[in-house]
PDB file of C-alpha atoms in Angstrom:
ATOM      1  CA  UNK X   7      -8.589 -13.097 -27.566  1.00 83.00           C
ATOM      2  CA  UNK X   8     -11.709 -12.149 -26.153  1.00 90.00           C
ATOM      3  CA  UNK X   9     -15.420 -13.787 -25.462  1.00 93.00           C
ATOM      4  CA  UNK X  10     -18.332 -12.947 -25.567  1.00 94.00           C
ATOM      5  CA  UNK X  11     -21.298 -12.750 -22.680  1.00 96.00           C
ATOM      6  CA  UNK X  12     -23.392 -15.229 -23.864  1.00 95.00           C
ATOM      7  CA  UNK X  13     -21.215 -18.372 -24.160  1.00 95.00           C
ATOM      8  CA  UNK X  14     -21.479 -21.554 -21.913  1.00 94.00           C
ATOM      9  CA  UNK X  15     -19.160 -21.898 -19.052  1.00 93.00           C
ATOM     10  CA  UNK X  16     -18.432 -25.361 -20.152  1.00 91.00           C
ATOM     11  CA  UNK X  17     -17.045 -23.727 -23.830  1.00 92.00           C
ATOM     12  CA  UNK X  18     -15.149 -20.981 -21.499  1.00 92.00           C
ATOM     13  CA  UNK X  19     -13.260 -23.747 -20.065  1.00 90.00           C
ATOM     14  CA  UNK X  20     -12.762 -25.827 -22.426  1.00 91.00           C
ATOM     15  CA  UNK X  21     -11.028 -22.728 -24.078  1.00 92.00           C
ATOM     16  CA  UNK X  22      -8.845 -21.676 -21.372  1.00 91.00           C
ATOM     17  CA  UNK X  23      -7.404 -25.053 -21.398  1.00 91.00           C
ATOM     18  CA  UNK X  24      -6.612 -25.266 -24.575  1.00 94.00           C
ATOM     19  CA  UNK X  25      -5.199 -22.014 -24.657  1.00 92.00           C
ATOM     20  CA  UNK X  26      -3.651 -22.772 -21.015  1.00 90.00           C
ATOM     21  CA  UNK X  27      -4.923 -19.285 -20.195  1.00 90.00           C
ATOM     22  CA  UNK X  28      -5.996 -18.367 -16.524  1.00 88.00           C
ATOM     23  CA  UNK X  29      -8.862 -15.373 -17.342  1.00 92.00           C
ATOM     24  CA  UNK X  30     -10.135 -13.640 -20.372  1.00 93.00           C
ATOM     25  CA  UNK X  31     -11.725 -10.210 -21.176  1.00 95.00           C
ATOM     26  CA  UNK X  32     -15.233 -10.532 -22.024  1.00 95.00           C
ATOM     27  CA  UNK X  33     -16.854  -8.196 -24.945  1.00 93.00           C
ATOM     28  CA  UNK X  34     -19.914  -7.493 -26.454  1.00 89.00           C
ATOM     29  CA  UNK X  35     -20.402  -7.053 -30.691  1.00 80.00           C
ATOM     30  CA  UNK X  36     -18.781  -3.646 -30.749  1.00 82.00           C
ATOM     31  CA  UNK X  37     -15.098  -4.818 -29.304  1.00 81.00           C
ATOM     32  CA  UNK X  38     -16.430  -2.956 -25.919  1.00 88.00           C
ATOM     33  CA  UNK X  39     -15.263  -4.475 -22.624  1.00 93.00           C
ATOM     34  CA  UNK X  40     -18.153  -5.873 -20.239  1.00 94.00           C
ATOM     35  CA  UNK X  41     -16.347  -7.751 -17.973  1.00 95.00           C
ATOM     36  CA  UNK X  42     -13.495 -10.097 -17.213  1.00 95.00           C
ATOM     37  CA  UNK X  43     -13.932 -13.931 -16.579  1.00 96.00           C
ATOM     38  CA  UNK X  44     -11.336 -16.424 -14.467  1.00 91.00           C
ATOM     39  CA  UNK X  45     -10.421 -19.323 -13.218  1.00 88.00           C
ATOM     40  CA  UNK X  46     -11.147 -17.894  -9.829  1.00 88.00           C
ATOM     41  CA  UNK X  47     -15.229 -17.097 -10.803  1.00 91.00           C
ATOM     42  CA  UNK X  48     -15.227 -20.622 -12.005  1.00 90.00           C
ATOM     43  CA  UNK X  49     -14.029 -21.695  -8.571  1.00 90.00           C
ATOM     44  CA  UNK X  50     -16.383 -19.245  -6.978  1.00 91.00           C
ATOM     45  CA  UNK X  51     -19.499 -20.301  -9.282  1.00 91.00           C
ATOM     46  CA  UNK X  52     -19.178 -24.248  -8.044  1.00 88.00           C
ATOM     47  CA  UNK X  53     -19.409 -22.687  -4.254  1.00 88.00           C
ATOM     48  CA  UNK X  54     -22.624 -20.779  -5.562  1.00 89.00           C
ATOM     49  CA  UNK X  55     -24.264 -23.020  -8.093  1.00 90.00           C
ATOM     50  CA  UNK X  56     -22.280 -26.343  -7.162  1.00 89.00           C
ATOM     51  CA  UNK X  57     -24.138 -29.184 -10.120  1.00 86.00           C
ATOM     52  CA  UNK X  58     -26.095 -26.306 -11.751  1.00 89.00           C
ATOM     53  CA  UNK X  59     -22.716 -24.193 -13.191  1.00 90.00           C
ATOM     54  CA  UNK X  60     -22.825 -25.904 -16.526  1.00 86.00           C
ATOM     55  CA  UNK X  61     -26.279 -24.650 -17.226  1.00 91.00           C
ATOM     56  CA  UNK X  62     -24.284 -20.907 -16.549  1.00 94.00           C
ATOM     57  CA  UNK X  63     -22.810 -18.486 -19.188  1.00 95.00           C
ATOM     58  CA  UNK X  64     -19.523 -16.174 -19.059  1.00 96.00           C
ATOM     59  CA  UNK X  65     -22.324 -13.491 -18.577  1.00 95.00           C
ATOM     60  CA  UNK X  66     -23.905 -14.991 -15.458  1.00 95.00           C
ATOM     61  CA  UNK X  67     -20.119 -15.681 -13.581  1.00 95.00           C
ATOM     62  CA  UNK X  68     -18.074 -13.043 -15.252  1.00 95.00           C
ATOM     63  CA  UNK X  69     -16.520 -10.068 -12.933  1.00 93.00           C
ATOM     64  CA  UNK X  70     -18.665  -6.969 -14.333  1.00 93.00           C
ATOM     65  CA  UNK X  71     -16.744  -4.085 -12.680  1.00 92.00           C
ATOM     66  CA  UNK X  72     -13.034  -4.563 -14.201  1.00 92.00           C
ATOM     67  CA  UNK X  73     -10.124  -2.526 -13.321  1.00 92.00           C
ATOM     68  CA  UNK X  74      -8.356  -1.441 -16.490  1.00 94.00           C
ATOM     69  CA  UNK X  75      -5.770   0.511 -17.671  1.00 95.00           C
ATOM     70  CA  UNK X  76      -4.696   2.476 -20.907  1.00 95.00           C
ATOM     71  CA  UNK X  77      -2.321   1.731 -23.192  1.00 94.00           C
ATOM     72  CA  UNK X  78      -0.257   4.769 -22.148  1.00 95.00           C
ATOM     73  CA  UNK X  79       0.238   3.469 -18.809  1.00 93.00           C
ATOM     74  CA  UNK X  80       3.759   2.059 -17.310  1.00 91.00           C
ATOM     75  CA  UNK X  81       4.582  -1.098 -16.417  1.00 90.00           C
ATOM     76  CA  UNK X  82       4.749   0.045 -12.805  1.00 89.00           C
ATOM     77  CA  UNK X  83       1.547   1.785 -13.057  1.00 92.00           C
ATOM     78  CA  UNK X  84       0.350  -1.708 -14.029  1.00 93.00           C
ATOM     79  CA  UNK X  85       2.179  -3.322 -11.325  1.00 92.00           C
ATOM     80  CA  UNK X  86       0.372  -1.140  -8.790  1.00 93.00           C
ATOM     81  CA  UNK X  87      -3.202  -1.266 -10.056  1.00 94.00           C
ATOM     82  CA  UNK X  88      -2.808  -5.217  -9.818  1.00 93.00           C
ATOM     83  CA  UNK X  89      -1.311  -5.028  -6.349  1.00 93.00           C
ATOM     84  CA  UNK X  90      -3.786  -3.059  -5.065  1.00 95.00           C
ATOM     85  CA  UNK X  91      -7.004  -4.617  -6.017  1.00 94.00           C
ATOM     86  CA  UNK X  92      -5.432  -8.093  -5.748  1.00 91.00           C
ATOM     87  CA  UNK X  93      -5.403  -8.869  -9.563  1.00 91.00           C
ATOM     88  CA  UNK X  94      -3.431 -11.300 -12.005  1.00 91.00           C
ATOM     89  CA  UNK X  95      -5.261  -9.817 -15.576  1.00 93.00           C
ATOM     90  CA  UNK X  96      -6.033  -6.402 -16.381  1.00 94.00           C
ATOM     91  CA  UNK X  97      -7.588  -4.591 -19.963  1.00 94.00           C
ATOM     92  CA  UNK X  98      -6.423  -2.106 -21.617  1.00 94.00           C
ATOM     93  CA  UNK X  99      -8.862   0.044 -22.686  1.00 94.00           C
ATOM     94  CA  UNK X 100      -8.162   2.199 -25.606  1.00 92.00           C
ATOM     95  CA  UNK X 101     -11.528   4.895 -25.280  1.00 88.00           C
ATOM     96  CA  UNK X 102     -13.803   2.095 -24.789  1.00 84.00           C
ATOM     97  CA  UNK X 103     -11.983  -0.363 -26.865  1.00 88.00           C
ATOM     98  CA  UNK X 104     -10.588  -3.229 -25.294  1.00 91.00           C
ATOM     99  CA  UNK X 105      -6.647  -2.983 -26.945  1.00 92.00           C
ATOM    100  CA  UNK X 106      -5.363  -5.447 -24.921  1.00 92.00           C
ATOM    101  CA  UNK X 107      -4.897  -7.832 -22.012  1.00 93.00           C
ATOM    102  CA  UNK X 108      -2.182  -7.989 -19.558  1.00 93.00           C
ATOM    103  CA  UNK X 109      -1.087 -10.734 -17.440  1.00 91.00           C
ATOM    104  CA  UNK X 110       0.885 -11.180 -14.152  1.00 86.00           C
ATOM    105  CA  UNK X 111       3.141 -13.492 -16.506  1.00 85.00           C
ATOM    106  CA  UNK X 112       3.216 -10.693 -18.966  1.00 84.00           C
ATOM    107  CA  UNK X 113       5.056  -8.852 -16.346  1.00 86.00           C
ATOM    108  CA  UNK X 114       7.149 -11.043 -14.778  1.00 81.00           C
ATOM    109  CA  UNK X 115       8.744 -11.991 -18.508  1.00 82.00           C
ATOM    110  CA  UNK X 116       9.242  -8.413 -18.409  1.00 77.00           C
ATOM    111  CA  UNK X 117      10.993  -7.928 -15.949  1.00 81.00           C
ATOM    112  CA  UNK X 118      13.522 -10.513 -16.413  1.00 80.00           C
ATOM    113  CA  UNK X 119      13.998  -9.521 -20.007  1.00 77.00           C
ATOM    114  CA  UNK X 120      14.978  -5.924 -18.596  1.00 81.00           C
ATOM    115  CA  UNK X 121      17.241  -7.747 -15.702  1.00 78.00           C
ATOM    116  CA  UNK X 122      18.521  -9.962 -18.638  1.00 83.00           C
ATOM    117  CA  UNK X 123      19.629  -6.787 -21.036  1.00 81.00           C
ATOM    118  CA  UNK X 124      20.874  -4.848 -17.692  1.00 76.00           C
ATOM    119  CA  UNK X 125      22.700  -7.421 -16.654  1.00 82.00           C
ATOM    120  CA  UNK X 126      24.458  -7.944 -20.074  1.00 83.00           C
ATOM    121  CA  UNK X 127      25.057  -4.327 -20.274  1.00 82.00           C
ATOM    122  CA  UNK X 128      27.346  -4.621 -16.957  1.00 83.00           C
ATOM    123  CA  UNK X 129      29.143  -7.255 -18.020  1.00 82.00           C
ATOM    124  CA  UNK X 130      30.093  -5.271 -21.327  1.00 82.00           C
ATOM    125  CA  UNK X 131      30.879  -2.030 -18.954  1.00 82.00           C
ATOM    126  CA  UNK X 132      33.183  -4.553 -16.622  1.00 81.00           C
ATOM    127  CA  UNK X 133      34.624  -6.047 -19.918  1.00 81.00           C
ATOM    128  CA  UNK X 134      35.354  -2.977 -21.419  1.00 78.00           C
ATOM    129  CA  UNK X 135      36.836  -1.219 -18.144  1.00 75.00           C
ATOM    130  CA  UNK X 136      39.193  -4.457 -17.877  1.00 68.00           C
ATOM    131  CA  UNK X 137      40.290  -4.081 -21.342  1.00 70.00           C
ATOM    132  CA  UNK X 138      41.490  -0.285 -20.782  1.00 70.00           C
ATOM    133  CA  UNK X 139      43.146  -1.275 -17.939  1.00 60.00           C
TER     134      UNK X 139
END
């Protein structure tokens, strides 16, 4: 899911709650990233514009410089990037298409489904070593 520059801030939210989304990768006509809209440039447009941020588009409030990854990245490598620059969202950026959006929730789901398997796989291993005695 993806939107484009050019739509009203007041269509961007009413999106994002209805999705129950917090951000969303912005694109032009070729599928190219050209920025990355939130909740928190929302926020930061009604300190800037306060009554005049519905007259705004994505364009005008959207973060242009994006930190992305590929799709051959790790989660960790993820994890990092997001840590570092303070981030809940990043793209993935196949060339210059955008492949794919990743959330903080992304990761945290995860994470427990790889705690989750781990976990079951000990309790198989203690299962097993009780059973041979």
């Amino acid at each position: 899911f993806s939107v484009q520059p050019d739509i009203s801030i007041r269509e961007f939210a009413r999106l994002v709650a209805e999705k129950k989304i917090g951000a969303v990768p912005v694109t032009n006509g070729n599928n190219s990233l050209v920025g990355v809209i939130s909740e928190r440039d929302i926020a930061r447009g009604f300190d800037s514009h306060g009554d005049g941020l519905s007259g705004k588009t994505v364009g005008d409030l959207m973060t242009a410089e994006v930190i992305s990854c590929s799709p051959h990245n790790t989660v960790s490598d993820v994890v990092e990037l997001m840590s570092k620059h303070g981030i809940r969202h990043i793209a993935v950026l196949d060339g210059e298409a955008l492949a794919g959006f990743i959330s903080i929730r992304d990761l945290v789901f995860n994470r427990l489904s790889q705690l989750e398997l781990d976990n079951e796989t000990l309790r198989a291993m203690l299962e097993n070593y009780d059973a041979i005695g």
